[in-house]
Short mmCIF file of C-alpha atoms and ligand atoms in Angstrom, two decimals:
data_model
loop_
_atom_site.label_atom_id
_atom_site.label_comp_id
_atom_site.label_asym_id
_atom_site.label_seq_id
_atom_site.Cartn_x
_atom_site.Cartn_y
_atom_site.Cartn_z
CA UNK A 21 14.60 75.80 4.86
CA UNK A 22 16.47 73.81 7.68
CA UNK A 23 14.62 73.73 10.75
CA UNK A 24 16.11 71.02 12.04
CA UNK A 25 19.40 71.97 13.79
CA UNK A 26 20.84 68.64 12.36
CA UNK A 27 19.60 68.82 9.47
CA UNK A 28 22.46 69.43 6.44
CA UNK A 29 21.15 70.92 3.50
CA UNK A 30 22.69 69.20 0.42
CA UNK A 31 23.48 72.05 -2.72
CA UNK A 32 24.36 70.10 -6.18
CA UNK A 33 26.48 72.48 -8.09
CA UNK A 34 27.42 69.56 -10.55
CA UNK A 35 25.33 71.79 -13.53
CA UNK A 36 27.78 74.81 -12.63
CA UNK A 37 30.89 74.13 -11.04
CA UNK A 38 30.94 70.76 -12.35
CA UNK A 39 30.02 71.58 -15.81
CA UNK A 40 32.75 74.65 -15.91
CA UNK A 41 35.73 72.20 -15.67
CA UNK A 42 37.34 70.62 -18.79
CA UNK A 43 35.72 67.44 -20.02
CA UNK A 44 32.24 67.99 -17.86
CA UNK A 45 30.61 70.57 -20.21
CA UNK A 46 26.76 69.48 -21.17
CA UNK A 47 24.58 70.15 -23.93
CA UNK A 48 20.87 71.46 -22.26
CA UNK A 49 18.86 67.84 -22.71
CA UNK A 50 21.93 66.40 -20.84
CA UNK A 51 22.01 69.34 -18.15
CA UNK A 52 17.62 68.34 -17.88
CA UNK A 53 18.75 63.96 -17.77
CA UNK A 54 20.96 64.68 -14.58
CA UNK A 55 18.66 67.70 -12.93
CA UNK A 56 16.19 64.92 -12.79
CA UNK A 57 18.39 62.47 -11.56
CA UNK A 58 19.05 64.89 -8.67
CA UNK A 59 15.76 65.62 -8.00
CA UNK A 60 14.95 61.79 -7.39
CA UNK A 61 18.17 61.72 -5.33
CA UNK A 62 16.93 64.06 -2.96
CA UNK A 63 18.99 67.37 -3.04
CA UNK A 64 17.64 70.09 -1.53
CA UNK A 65 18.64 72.98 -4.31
CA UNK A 66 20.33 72.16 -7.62
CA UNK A 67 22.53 74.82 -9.12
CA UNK A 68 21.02 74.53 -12.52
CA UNK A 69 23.79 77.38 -14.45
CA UNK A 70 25.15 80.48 -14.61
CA UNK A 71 22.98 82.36 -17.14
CA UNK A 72 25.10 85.28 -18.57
CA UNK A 73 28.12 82.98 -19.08
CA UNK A 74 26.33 82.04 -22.66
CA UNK A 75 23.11 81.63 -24.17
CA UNK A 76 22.82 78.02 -23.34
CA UNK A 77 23.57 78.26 -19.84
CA UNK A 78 20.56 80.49 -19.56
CA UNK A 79 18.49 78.32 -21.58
CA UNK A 80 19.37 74.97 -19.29
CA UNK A 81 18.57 77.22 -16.06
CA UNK A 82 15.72 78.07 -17.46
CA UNK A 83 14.29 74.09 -18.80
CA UNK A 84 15.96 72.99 -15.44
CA UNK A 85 13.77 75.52 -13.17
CA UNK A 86 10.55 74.92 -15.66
CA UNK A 87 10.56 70.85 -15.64
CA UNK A 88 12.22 69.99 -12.17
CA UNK A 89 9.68 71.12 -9.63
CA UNK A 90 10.95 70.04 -5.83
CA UNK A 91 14.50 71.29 -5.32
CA UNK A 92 14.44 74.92 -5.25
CA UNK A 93 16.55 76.05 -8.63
CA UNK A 94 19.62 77.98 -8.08
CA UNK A 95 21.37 80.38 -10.55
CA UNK A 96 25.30 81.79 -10.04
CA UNK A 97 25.29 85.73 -10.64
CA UNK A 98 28.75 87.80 -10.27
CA UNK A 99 26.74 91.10 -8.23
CA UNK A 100 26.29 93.03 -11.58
CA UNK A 101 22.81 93.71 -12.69
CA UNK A 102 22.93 92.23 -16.14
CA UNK A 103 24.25 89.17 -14.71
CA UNK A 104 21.68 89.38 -11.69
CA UNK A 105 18.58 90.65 -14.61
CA UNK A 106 19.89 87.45 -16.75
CA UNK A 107 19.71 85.10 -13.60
CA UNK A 108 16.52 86.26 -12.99
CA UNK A 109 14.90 85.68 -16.02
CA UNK A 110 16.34 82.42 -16.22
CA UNK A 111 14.73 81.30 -13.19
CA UNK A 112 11.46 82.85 -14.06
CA UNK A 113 9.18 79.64 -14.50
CA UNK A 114 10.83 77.82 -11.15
CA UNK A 115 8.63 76.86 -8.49
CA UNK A 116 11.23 78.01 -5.59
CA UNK A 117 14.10 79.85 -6.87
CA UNK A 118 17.45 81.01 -5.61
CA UNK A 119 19.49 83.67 -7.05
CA UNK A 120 23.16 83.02 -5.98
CA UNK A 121 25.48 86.17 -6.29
CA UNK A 122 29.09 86.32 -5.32
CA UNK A 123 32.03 88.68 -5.09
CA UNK A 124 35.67 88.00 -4.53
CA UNK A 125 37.06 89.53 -1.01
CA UNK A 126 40.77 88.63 -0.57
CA UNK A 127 43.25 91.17 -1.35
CA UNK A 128 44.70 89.31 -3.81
CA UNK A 129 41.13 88.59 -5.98
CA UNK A 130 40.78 92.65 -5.30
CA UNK A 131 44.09 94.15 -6.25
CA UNK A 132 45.11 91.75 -9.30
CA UNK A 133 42.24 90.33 -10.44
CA UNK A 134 39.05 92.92 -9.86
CA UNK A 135 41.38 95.93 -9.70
CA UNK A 136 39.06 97.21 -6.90
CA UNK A 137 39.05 98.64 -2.71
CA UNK A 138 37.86 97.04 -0.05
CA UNK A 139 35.13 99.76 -0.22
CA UNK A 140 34.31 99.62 -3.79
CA UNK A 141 33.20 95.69 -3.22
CA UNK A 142 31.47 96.08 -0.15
CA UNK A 143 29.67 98.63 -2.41
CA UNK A 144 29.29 96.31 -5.07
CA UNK A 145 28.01 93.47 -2.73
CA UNK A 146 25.06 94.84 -0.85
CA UNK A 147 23.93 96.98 -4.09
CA UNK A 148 23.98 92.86 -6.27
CA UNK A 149 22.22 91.14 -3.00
CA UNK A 150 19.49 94.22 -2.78
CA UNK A 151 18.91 93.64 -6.62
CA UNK A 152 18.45 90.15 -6.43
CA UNK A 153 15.81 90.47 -3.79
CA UNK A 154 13.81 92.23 -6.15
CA UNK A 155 13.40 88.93 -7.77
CA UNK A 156 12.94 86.91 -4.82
CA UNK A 157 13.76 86.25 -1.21
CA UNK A 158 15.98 83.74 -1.28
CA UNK A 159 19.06 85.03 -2.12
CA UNK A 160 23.03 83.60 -1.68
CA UNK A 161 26.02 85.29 -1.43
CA UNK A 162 29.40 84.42 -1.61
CA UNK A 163 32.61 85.89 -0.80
CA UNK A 164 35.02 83.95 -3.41
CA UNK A 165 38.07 83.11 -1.98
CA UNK A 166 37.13 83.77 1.64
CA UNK A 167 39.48 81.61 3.13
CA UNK A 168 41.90 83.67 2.39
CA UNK A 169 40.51 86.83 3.12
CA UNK A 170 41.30 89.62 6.06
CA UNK A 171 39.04 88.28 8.55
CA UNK A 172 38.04 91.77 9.58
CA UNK A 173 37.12 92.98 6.02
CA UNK A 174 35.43 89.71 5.73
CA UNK A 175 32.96 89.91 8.70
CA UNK A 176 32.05 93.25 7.61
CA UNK A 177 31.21 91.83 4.02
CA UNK A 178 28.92 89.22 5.88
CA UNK A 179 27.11 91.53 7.96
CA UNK A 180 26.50 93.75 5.54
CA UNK A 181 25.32 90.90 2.51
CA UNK A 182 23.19 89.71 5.75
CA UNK A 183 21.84 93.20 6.38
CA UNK A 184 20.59 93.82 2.68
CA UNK A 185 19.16 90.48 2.48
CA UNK A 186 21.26 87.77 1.77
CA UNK A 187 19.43 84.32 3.64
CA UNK A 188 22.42 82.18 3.28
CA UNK A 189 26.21 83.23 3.24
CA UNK A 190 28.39 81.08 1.58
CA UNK A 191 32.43 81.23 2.39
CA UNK A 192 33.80 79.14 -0.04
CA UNK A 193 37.87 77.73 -0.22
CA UNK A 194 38.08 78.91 -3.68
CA UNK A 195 41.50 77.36 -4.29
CA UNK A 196 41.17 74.37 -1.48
CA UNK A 197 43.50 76.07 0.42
CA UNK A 198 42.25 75.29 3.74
CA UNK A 199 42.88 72.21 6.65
CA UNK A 200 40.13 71.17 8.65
CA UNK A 201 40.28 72.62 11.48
CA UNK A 202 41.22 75.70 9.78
CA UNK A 203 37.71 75.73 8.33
CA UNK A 204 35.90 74.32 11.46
CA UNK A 205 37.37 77.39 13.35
CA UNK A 206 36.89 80.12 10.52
CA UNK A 207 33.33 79.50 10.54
CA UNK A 208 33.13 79.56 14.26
CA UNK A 209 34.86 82.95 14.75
CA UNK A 210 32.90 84.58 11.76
CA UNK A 211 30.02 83.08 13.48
CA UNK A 212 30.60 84.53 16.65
CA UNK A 213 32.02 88.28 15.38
CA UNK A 214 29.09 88.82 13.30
CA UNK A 215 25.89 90.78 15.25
CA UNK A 216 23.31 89.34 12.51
CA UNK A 217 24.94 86.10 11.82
CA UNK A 218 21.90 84.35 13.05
CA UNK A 219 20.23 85.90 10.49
CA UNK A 220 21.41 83.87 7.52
CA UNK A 221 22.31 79.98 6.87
CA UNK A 222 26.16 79.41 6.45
CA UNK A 223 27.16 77.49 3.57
CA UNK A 224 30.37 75.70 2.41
CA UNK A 225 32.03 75.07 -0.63
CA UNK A 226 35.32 73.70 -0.55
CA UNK A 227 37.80 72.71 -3.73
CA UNK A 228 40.03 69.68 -3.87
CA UNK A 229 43.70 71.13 -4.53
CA UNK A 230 45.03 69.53 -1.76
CA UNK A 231 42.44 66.52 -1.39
CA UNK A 232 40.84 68.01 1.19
CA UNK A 233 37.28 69.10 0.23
CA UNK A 234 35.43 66.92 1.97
CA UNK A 235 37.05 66.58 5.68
CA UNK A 236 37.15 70.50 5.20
CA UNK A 237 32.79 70.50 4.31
CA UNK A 238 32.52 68.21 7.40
CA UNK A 239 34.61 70.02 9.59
CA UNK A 240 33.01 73.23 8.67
CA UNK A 241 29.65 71.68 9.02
CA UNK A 242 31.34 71.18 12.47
CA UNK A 243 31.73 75.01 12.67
CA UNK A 244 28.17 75.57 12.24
CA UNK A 245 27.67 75.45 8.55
CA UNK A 246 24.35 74.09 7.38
CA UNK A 247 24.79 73.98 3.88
CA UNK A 248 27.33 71.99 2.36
CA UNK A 249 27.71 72.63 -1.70
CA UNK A 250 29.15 69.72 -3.17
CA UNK A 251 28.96 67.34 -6.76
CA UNK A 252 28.26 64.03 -8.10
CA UNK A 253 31.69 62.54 -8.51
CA UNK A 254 33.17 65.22 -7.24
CA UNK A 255 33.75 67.11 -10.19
CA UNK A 256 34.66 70.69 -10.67
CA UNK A 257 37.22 73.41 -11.33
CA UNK A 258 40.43 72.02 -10.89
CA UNK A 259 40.61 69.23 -8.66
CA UNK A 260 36.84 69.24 -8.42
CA UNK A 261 34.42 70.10 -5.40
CA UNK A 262 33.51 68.33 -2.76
CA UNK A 263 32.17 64.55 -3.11
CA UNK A 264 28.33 64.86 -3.13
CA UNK A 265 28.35 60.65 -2.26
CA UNK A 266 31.60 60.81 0.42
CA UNK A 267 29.67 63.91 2.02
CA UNK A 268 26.65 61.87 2.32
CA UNK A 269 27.80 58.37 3.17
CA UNK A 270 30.24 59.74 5.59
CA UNK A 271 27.49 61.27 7.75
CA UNK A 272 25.66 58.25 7.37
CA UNK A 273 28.55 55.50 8.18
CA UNK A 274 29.76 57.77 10.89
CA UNK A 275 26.60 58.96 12.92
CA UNK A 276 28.05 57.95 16.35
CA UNK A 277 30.61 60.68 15.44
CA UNK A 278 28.81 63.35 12.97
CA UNK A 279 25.45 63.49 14.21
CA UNK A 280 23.82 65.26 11.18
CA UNK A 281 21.27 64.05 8.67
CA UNK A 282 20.86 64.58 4.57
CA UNK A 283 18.12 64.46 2.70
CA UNK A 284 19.71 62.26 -0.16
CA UNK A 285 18.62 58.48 -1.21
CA UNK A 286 21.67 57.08 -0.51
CA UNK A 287 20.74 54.07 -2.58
CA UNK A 288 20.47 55.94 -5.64
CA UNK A 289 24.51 57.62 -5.35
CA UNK A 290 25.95 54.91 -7.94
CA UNK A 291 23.38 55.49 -10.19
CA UNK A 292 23.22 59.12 -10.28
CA UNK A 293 27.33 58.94 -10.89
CA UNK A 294 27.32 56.23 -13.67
CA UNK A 295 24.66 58.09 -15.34
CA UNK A 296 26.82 61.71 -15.17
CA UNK A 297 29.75 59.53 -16.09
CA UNK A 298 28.11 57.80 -19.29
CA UNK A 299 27.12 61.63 -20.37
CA UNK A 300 30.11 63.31 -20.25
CA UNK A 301 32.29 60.29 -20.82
CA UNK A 302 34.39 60.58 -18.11
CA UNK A 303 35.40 57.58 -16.53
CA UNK A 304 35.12 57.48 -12.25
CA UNK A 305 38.71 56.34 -10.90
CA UNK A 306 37.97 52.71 -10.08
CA UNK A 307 39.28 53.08 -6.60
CA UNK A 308 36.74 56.43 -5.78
CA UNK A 309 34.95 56.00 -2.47
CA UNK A 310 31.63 55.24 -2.04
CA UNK A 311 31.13 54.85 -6.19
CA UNK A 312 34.41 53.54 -7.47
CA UNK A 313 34.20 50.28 -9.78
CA UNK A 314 36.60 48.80 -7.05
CA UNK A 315 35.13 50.72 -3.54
CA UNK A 316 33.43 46.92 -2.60
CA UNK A 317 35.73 44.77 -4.66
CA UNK A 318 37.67 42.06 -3.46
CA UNK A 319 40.66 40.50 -4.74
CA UNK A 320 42.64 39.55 -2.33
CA UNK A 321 42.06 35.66 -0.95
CA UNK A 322 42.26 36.90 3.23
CA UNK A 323 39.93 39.74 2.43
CA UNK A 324 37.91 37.05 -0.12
CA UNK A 325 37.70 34.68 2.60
CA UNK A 326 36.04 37.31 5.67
CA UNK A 327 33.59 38.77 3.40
CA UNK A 328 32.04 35.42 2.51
CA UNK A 329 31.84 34.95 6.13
CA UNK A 330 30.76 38.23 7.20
CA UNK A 331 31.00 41.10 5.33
CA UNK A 332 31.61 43.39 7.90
CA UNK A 333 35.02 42.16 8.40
CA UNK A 334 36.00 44.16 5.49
CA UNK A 335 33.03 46.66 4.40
CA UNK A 336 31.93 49.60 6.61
CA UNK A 337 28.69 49.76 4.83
CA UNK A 338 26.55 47.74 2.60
CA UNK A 339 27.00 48.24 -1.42
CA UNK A 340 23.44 48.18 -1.45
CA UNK A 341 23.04 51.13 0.41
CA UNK A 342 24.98 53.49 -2.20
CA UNK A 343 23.05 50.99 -4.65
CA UNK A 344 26.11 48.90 -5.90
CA UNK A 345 26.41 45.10 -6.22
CA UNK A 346 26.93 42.55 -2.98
CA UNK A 347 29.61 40.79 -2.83
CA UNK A 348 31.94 41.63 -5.63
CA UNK A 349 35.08 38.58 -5.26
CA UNK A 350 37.59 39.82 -8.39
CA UNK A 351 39.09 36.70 -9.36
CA UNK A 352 42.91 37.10 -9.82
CA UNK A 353 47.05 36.54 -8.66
CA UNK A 354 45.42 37.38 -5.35
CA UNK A 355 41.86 35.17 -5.05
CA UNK A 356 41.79 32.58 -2.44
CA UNK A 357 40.31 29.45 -2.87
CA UNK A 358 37.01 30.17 -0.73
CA UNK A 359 35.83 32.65 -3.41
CA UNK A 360 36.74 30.81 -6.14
CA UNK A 361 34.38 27.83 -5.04
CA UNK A 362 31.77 30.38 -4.62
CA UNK A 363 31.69 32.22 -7.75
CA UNK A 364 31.87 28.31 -9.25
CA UNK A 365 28.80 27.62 -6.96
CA UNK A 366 26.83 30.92 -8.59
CA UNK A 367 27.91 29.95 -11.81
CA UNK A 368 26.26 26.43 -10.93
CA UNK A 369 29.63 24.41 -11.33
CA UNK A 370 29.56 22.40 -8.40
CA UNK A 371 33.30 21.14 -7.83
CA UNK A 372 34.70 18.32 -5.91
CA UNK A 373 37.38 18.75 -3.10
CA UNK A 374 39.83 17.75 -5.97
CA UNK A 375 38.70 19.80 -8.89
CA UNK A 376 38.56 22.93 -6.82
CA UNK A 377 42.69 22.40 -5.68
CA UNK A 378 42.94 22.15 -9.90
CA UNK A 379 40.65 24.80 -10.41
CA UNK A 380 41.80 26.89 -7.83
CA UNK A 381 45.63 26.57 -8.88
CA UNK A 382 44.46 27.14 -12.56
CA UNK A 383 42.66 30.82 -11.48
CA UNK A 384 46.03 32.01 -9.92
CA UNK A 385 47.97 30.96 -12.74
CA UNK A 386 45.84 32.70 -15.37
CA UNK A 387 45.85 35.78 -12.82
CA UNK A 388 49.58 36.19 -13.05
CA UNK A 389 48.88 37.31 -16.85
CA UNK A 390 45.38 38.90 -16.70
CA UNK A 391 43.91 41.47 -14.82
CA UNK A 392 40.65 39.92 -13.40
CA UNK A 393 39.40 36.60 -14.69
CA UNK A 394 35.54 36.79 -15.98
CA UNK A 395 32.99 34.07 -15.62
CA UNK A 396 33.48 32.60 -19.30
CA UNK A 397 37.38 32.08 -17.88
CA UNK A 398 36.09 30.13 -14.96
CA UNK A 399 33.81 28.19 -16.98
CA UNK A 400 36.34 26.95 -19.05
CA UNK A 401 39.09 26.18 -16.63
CA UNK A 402 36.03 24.25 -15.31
CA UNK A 403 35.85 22.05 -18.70
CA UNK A 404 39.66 21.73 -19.23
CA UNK A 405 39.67 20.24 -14.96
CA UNK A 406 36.84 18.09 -16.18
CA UNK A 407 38.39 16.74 -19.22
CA UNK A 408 41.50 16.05 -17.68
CA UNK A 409 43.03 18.45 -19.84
CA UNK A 410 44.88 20.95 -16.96
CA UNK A 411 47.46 18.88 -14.57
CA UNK A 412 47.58 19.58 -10.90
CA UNK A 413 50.29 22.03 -9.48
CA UNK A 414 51.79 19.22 -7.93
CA UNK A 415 51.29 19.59 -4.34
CA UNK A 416 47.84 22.10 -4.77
CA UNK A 417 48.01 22.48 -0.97
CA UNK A 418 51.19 23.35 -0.33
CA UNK A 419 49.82 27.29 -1.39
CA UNK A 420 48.79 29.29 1.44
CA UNK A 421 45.55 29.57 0.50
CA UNK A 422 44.73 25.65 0.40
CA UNK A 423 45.34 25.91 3.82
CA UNK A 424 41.95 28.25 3.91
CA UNK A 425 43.75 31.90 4.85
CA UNK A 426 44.21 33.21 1.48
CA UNK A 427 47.99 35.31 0.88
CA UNK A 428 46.99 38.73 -0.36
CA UNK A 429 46.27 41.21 2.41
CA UNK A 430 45.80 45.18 3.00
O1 KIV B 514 34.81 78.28 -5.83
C1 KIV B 514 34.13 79.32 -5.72
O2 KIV B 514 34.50 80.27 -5.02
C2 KIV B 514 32.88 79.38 -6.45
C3 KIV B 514 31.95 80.52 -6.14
C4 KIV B 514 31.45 81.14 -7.37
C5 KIV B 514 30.84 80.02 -5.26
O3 KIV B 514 32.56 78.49 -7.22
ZN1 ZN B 515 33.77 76.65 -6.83
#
């Protein structure tokens, strides 16, 4: 799919991963709403469900891979046939489909958990990757919890998923386990110890347990990986997945350094999360990157103060181009006076050099007892200055901010 050595192929997983963690589940119209919204985001391959986990997974793979033509459609399949039959059938009316099967490989995920030999899974693996190229040629594989696999058992899996078909090989940090350059140089040995490695796309798909899932997806991308599996608000088991909109924007912001390209409209990131947020009525944390309520807000007068002048002095990339408002100046404790007389100048309240020092001192006063101060606040301080209703601070200038540098800082 990649031909383009730079070129980072973006897998969605919010309908799967996403959707398994508490809170995120989705009923199949809601599942549809945000496959669409990914499709006019620009991902290359949406991973619509995993079909045998119930009825209504199956039934959202299959509305997913019948209305939402471009990606290709992706469906999760432990190797068993009836899971790989089910995944199958699911995907049946998709223009390009993927079947995605995966196996566990660490010691631990075989002895306690599978209660299974090395032998048995390597079985198991190329017997669920031959199936699912019955069904078509673009076929996944993962080793779950490769990270902390035996490297030797797990280069032997690869080459072997590789050599019964697999197109793309997926090594996921299961339990976001791994550091970055852990992950840049696991993917670079497995790359270079496995004869058909060249054979197959490498894919990552890191967790957040340790807030590391997305300088772990860059560094592997770093490695060699090509395929970065990631969600909208980072959402997912546990701590969540990988940031879909920090993945994106930080190739973007930081081209001089990561010289790889996405497919994804970065304008439309804010969007696509408010809309996953307002369906499964999870809030974002207001201080997330890239589509936090707060990622471009200002409260603090110094910081106020430089964006007015020049935005740059505080924002590493426009809010338009993750498709959030310009110049967001919170009014508050912190505010200096320079965005006060601006909001005042939007608002079409035109102040004097005196009712600005009154209007100014009022706005830090109120702040002290409210969180942010709205435009209906400012409106009114407005009236009560005009009126002669609210009395100077005394000596307005004596604040640090009347002098034009604003006291709240980084
Ligand atoms: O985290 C994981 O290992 C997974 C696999 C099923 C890809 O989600
Ligand atoms: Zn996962």
């Amino acid at each position: 799919m990649s031909q383009n050595p730079t070129q980072i192929i973006v897998f969605d997983t919010t309908l799967r991963d996403g959707e398994q963690a508490p809170g995120f589940s989705m009923d199949v119209p809601s599942k549809l709403t945000i496959a669409r919204a990914l499709e006019a985001l620009g991902v290359d391959i949406i991973e619509a469900g995993f079909p045998i986990a119930s009825p209504a997974d199956s039934e959202a793979t299959r509305q997913v891979a019948r209305e939402v033509r471009r990606p290709v459609i992706a469906a999760l399949a432990r190797t068993r046939q009836a899971d790989i039959e089910e995944a199958a059938r699911a995907l049946e009316p998709a223009e390009r489909s993927r079947i995605h099967t995966f196996l566990a490989t660490s010691d631990l995920h075989l002895e306690r958990k599978l209660r299974i030999s090395r032998e048995a899974c390597l079985e198991q693996i190329i017997d669920g990757v031959r199936l699912a190229r019955n069904f078509t040629d673009d076929v996944e594989f993962s080793a779950e919890d490769a990270t902390r696999s035996d490297r030797d058992f797990l280069c032997r899996v690869v080459e072997a998923a590789i050599a019964a078909g697999a197109t793309t090989i997926n090594l996921p940090d299961t339990v976001g386990y791994a550091t970055p350059e852990d992950l840049r140089e696991f993917f670079e040995e497995i790359r270079l110890r496995v004869p058909n490695a060249d054979k197959a796309v490498f894919s990552t798909h890191c967790h957040d347990d340790l807030g590391l899932a997305v300088a772990n997806s860059i560094a592997a991308v770093q490695g060699g990986v090509r395929q970065i599996e990631c969600t909208v608000n980072g959402i997912g088991e546990r701590a969540g997945n990988a940031s879909l909109e920090e993945l994106v924007m930080a190739f973007r912001v930081r081209r001089d350094r990561l010289p790889y390209e996405t497919a994804v409209k970065s304008e439309g990131l804010y969007a696509a999360s408010q809309l996953l947020s307002r369906i499964t009525e999870e809030p974002v944390q207001s201080n997330k990157a890239i589509v936090g309520r707060n990622a471009f807000a200002h409260e603090a007068g110094i910081h106020q103060d430089g964006v007015l002048k020049d935005a740059r002095t505080y924002e590493i990339m426009r809010p338009q181009d993750v498709g959030q408002e310009p110049e967001q100046l919170v009014l508050g404790r912190h505010s200096g006076r320079h965005a006060v007389q601006k909001r005042c100048e939007m608002l079409g309240l035109l102040l004097t050099h005196d009712e600005l020092g009154l209007v100014y001192h009022a706005v830090i006063t109120m702040g002290e007892h409210r969180k942010a101060i709205g435009d209906g606040d400012l409106r009114r301080i407005v009236e009560r200055v005009r009126s002669g209703e609210t009395a100077g601070p005394g000596n307005a200038s004596a604040h640090p901010e009347a002098v034009g540098s604003g006291h709240g800082v980084s």
